[in-house]
Amino acid sequence: MTTTTVVHLLRHGEVYNPERVLYGRLPGYHLSDRGQQMAEMAADWFEGHDIAALFSSPLDRTQETAVPLQKAFDLPVTLDDRLIESDNKFEGMALSARSARDPRVLRRLYNPFKPSWGEPYQEIVSRMVEVIKAVRRAAWGREAVCVSHQLPIWTARRAAESKRLWHRPDQRECNLASVTSLTFTDQKLVSVSYAEPAAALYGAGPSLPGA
């Protein structure tokens, strides 16, 4: 007899960020009105799923994205630092195409494979693997949702699919309020799938930096 468990990695919704700052782990960045709608659409997408556990990064935007799910499934939200946004040396800066000529930026771009401007990809994978294993145990035989951020989710997915970790940021398949689902048979990963519950709201406004 085998047991199937699914761990869903849900990216938070759009953040209110009129100054277009790369907000990273900074406090005080909350979902925009459209971001709240995205969170509701994500919760609707999970209707009918057997969700047994709900985890979240401790940052404001992820906790706010978890609220509709918390209400829909009447579950407590477990905050886990391992789901937090990746560390980034450009945090707090308003980046643009011209930033590549900024000495403060240039001196951080010497190694895109690590990367030199932030948390090493391998460290992101290590903490995400740890939390996914813990969540899988908590929801054994059922499903769980972890609300996290673009880079941690995308890095975990690339590791799960045995792909190289370094990549072009503009080619990540991890849109706002998207769901990356890891399906396990017992402890073996058997499939990775991706869905965009809030796709109808994409393109409704400017893409905001940050993850």
Tab-separated table of C-alpha atoms in Angstrom:
chain	number	residue	atom	x	y	z
A	1	MET	CA	0.000	0.000	0.000
A	2	THR	CA	1.433	3.384	-1.025
A	3	THR	CA	0.544	6.834	0.237
A	4	THR	CA	0.142	9.926	-1.946
A	5	THR	CA	0.875	13.366	-0.466
A	6	VAL	CA	0.826	16.679	-2.328
A	7	VAL	CA	2.720	19.792	-1.236
A	8	HIS	CA	1.538	22.931	-3.048
A	9	LEU	CA	3.888	25.939	-3.171
A	10	LEU	CA	1.734	29.058	-3.532
A	11	ARG	CA	3.361	32.344	-4.449
A	12	HIS	CA	1.866	35.440	-2.800
A	13	GLY	CA	-0.323	37.911	-4.707
A	14	GLU	CA	0.611	41.327	-6.048
A	15	VAL	CA	2.140	43.783	-3.572
A	16	TYR	CA	1.344	47.498	-3.278
A	17	ASN	CA	4.658	49.023	-4.321
A	18	PRO	CA	4.198	52.340	-6.152
A	19	GLU	CA	7.892	53.217	-5.851
A	20	ARG	CA	8.831	49.916	-7.536
A	21	VAL	CA	11.338	48.953	-4.859
A	22	LEU	CA	12.870	45.505	-4.710
A	23	TYR	CA	11.369	44.897	-1.289
A	24	GLY	CA	12.832	41.472	-0.504
A	25	ARG	CA	12.514	40.815	3.228
A	26	LEU	CA	11.663	44.401	4.174
A	27	PRO	CA	8.647	44.754	6.492
A	28	GLY	CA	5.582	46.802	5.660
A	29	TYR	CA	4.921	45.601	2.113
A	30	HIS	CA	1.319	44.417	1.866
A	31	LEU	CA	-0.907	43.020	-0.840
A	32	SER	CA	-2.496	45.515	-3.194
A	33	ASP	CA	-6.247	45.382	-3.816
A	34	ARG	CA	-5.546	43.229	-6.874
A	35	GLY	CA	-3.236	41.099	-4.751
A	36	GLN	CA	-6.102	40.459	-2.346
A	37	GLN	CA	-8.223	39.365	-5.304
A	38	MET	CA	-5.441	37.038	-6.405
A	39	ALA	CA	-5.340	35.459	-2.947
A	40	GLU	CA	-9.102	34.889	-3.086
A	41	MET	CA	-8.812	33.317	-6.543
A	42	ALA	CA	-6.064	31.017	-5.316
A	43	ALA	CA	-8.233	29.911	-2.394
A	44	ASP	CA	-11.108	29.239	-4.805
A	45	TRP	CA	-8.787	27.119	-6.960
A	46	PHE	CA	-8.124	24.851	-3.978
A	47	GLU	CA	-11.837	24.208	-3.398
A	48	GLY	CA	-12.399	20.463	-3.267
A	49	HIS	CA	-8.774	19.696	-2.396
A	50	ASP	CA	-8.027	17.741	0.772
A	51	ILE	CA	-5.910	20.419	2.440
A	52	ALA	CA	-4.693	19.273	5.844
A	53	ALA	CA	-1.986	21.836	6.645
A	54	LEU	CA	-1.235	25.458	5.818
A	55	PHE	CA	2.228	26.987	6.152
A	56	SER	CA	3.499	30.471	5.326
A	57	SER	CA	6.607	32.591	5.141
A	58	PRO	CA	6.503	35.125	8.019
A	59	LEU	CA	6.455	38.171	5.706
A	60	ASP	CA	3.317	40.324	5.501
A	61	ARG	CA	2.444	39.565	1.888
A	62	THR	CA	2.534	35.796	2.316
A	63	GLN	CA	0.531	35.813	5.546
A	64	GLU	CA	-2.096	37.973	3.834
A	65	THR	CA	-2.216	35.564	0.872
A	66	ALA	CA	-2.812	32.703	3.306
A	67	VAL	CA	-5.854	34.328	4.942
A	68	PRO	CA	-8.499	33.233	2.380
A	69	LEU	CA	-7.173	29.673	2.552
A	70	GLN	CA	-7.200	29.783	6.335
A	71	LYS	CA	-10.852	30.781	6.252
A	72	ALA	CA	-11.821	28.316	3.523
A	73	PHE	CA	-10.280	25.281	5.229
A	74	ASP	CA	-10.531	26.417	8.870
A	75	LEU	CA	-6.850	25.733	9.438
A	76	PRO	CA	-4.202	27.474	11.523
A	77	VAL	CA	-1.317	29.057	9.628
A	78	THR	CA	2.092	27.767	10.695
A	79	LEU	CA	4.805	30.375	10.082
A	80	ASP	CA	8.118	28.920	8.968
A	81	ASP	CA	11.238	31.017	8.355
A	82	ARG	CA	12.481	28.465	5.812
A	83	LEU	CA	9.788	29.696	3.399
A	84	ILE	CA	10.998	33.303	3.562
A	85	GLU	CA	12.105	35.381	0.586
A	86	SER	CA	15.721	34.975	-0.523
A	87	ASP	CA	18.270	37.417	0.829
A	88	ASN	CA	19.250	40.044	-1.764
A	89	LYS	CA	21.928	42.747	-1.621
A	90	PHE	CA	19.763	45.024	-3.807
A	91	GLU	CA	16.937	45.035	-1.252
A	92	GLY	CA	15.420	48.494	-0.878
A	93	MET	CA	16.682	49.732	-4.249
A	94	ALA	CA	14.480	50.849	-7.138
A	95	LEU	CA	16.057	48.956	-10.040
A	96	SER	CA	15.627	49.724	-13.736
A	97	ALA	CA	17.395	49.043	-17.031
A	98	ARG	CA	19.841	51.844	-16.151
A	99	SER	CA	20.827	50.101	-12.907
A	100	ALA	CA	23.334	47.942	-14.771
A	101	ARG	CA	25.566	51.042	-14.948
A	102	ASP	CA	25.275	51.770	-11.228
A	103	PRO	CA	28.572	50.890	-9.453
A	104	ARG	CA	26.614	49.645	-6.430
A	105	VAL	CA	24.946	47.107	-8.693
A	106	LEU	CA	27.902	46.258	-10.928
A	107	ARG	CA	30.152	45.217	-8.069
A	108	ARG	CA	27.610	42.563	-7.065
A	109	LEU	CA	27.225	40.966	-10.510
A	110	TYR	CA	30.517	39.101	-10.763
A	111	ASN	CA	29.083	35.578	-10.291
A	112	PRO	CA	25.601	34.811	-11.677
A	113	PHE	CA	25.990	31.108	-10.885
A	114	LYS	CA	26.018	31.470	-7.078
A	115	PRO	CA	24.571	34.251	-7.265
A	116	SER	CA	26.966	36.884	-5.932
A	117	TRP	CA	24.183	39.408	-5.183
A	118	GLY	CA	22.152	37.258	-2.829
A	119	GLU	CA	21.506	34.009	-1.025
A	120	PRO	CA	23.268	31.107	-2.793
A	121	TYR	CA	20.903	28.919	-4.795
A	122	GLN	CA	22.089	25.786	-3.003
A	123	GLU	CA	21.232	27.304	0.381
A	124	ILE	CA	17.751	28.159	-0.882
A	125	VAL	CA	17.296	24.567	-2.044
A	126	SER	CA	18.495	23.167	1.280
A	127	ARG	CA	16.017	25.130	3.375
A	128	MET	CA	13.146	24.551	0.950
A	129	VAL	CA	13.799	20.803	0.873
A	130	GLU	CA	13.813	20.774	4.675
A	131	VAL	CA	10.487	22.560	4.972
A	132	ILE	CA	8.858	20.510	2.191
A	133	LYS	CA	9.827	17.306	4.023
A	134	ALA	CA	8.377	18.680	7.272
A	135	VAL	CA	5.170	19.759	5.543
A	136	ARG	CA	4.852	16.392	3.807
A	137	ARG	CA	5.007	14.672	7.199
A	138	ALA	CA	2.394	17.052	8.613
A	139	ALA	CA	-0.031	16.345	5.751
A	140	TRP	CA	0.864	12.688	5.170
A	141	GLY	CA	-1.637	11.095	2.805
A	142	ARG	CA	-3.390	14.407	2.137
A	143	GLU	CA	-2.403	17.859	0.782
A	144	ALA	CA	-0.713	20.950	2.181
A	145	VAL	CA	-0.139	24.527	1.023
A	146	CYS	CA	3.029	26.548	1.641
A	147	VAL	CA	2.799	30.257	0.834
A	148	SER	CA	6.203	31.503	-0.234
A	149	HIS	CA	8.021	33.678	-2.774
A	150	GLN	CA	9.047	33.452	-6.406
A	151	LEU	CA	12.750	32.626	-6.141
A	152	PRO	CA	12.493	30.020	-3.349
A	153	ILE	CA	9.634	28.285	-5.168
A	154	TRP	CA	11.340	28.387	-8.557
A	155	THR	CA	14.650	27.180	-7.130
A	156	ALA	CA	12.922	24.306	-5.339
A	157	ARG	CA	11.166	23.367	-8.568
A	158	ARG	CA	14.398	23.380	-10.585
A	159	ALA	CA	16.015	21.135	-7.990
A	160	ALA	CA	12.997	18.810	-8.023
A	161	GLU	CA	13.247	18.556	-11.805
A	162	SER	CA	17.028	17.956	-11.632
A	163	LYS	CA	17.793	21.159	-13.546
A	164	ARG	CA	20.732	23.491	-12.993
A	165	LEU	CA	19.928	26.087	-10.354
A	166	TRP	CA	21.305	29.203	-12.050
A	167	HIS	CA	18.871	30.727	-14.525
A	168	ARG	CA	17.579	33.917	-16.101
A	169	PRO	CA	15.188	35.634	-13.664
A	170	ASP	CA	12.957	36.765	-16.518
A	171	GLN	CA	12.316	33.127	-17.482
A	172	ARG	CA	10.919	31.914	-14.178
A	173	GLU	CA	7.559	30.160	-14.448
A	174	CYS	CA	6.228	31.307	-11.092
A	175	ASN	CA	3.716	34.086	-11.565
A	176	LEU	CA	1.780	35.933	-8.873
A	177	ALA	CA	-0.525	33.651	-6.862
A	178	SER	CA	0.626	30.671	-8.930
A	179	VAL	CA	0.697	27.118	-7.595
A	180	THR	CA	3.633	24.728	-8.033
A	181	SER	CA	2.510	21.281	-6.873
A	182	LEU	CA	4.853	18.485	-5.774
A	183	THR	CA	3.225	15.054	-5.671
A	184	PHE	CA	4.869	12.304	-3.639
A	185	THR	CA	4.247	8.578	-3.519
A	186	ASP	CA	5.394	7.770	-0.009
A	187	GLN	CA	8.641	9.792	0.129
A	188	LYS	CA	9.397	9.744	-3.593
A	189	LEU	CA	8.622	12.757	-5.760
A	190	VAL	CA	6.636	11.510	-8.753
A	191	SER	CA	5.418	14.693	-10.469
A	192	VAL	CA	5.637	18.476	-10.576
A	193	SER	CA	2.780	20.562	-11.947
A	194	TYR	CA	2.041	24.266	-12.286
A	195	ALA	CA	-1.153	26.340	-12.362
A	196	GLU	CA	-2.086	30.045	-12.429
A	197	PRO	CA	-5.390	30.540	-10.581
A	198	ALA	CA	-5.163	34.345	-10.906
A	199	ALA	CA	-4.156	34.458	-14.588
A	200	ALA	CA	-7.253	36.512	-15.440
A	201	LEU	CA	-5.734	39.411	-13.464
A	202	TYR	CA	-2.309	39.344	-15.119
A	203	GLY	CA	-1.699	42.309	-17.359
A	204	ALA	CA	-4.163	44.435	-15.430
A	205	GLY	CA	-1.334	46.661	-14.234
A	206	PRO	CA	2.443	47.074	-14.255
A	207	SER	CA	4.606	44.199	-13.122
A	208	LEU	CA	6.114	45.149	-9.796
A	209	PRO	CA	9.633	44.159	-8.749
A	210	GLY	CA	10.281	41.957	-5.782
A	211	ALA	CA	9.295	38.379	-5.184
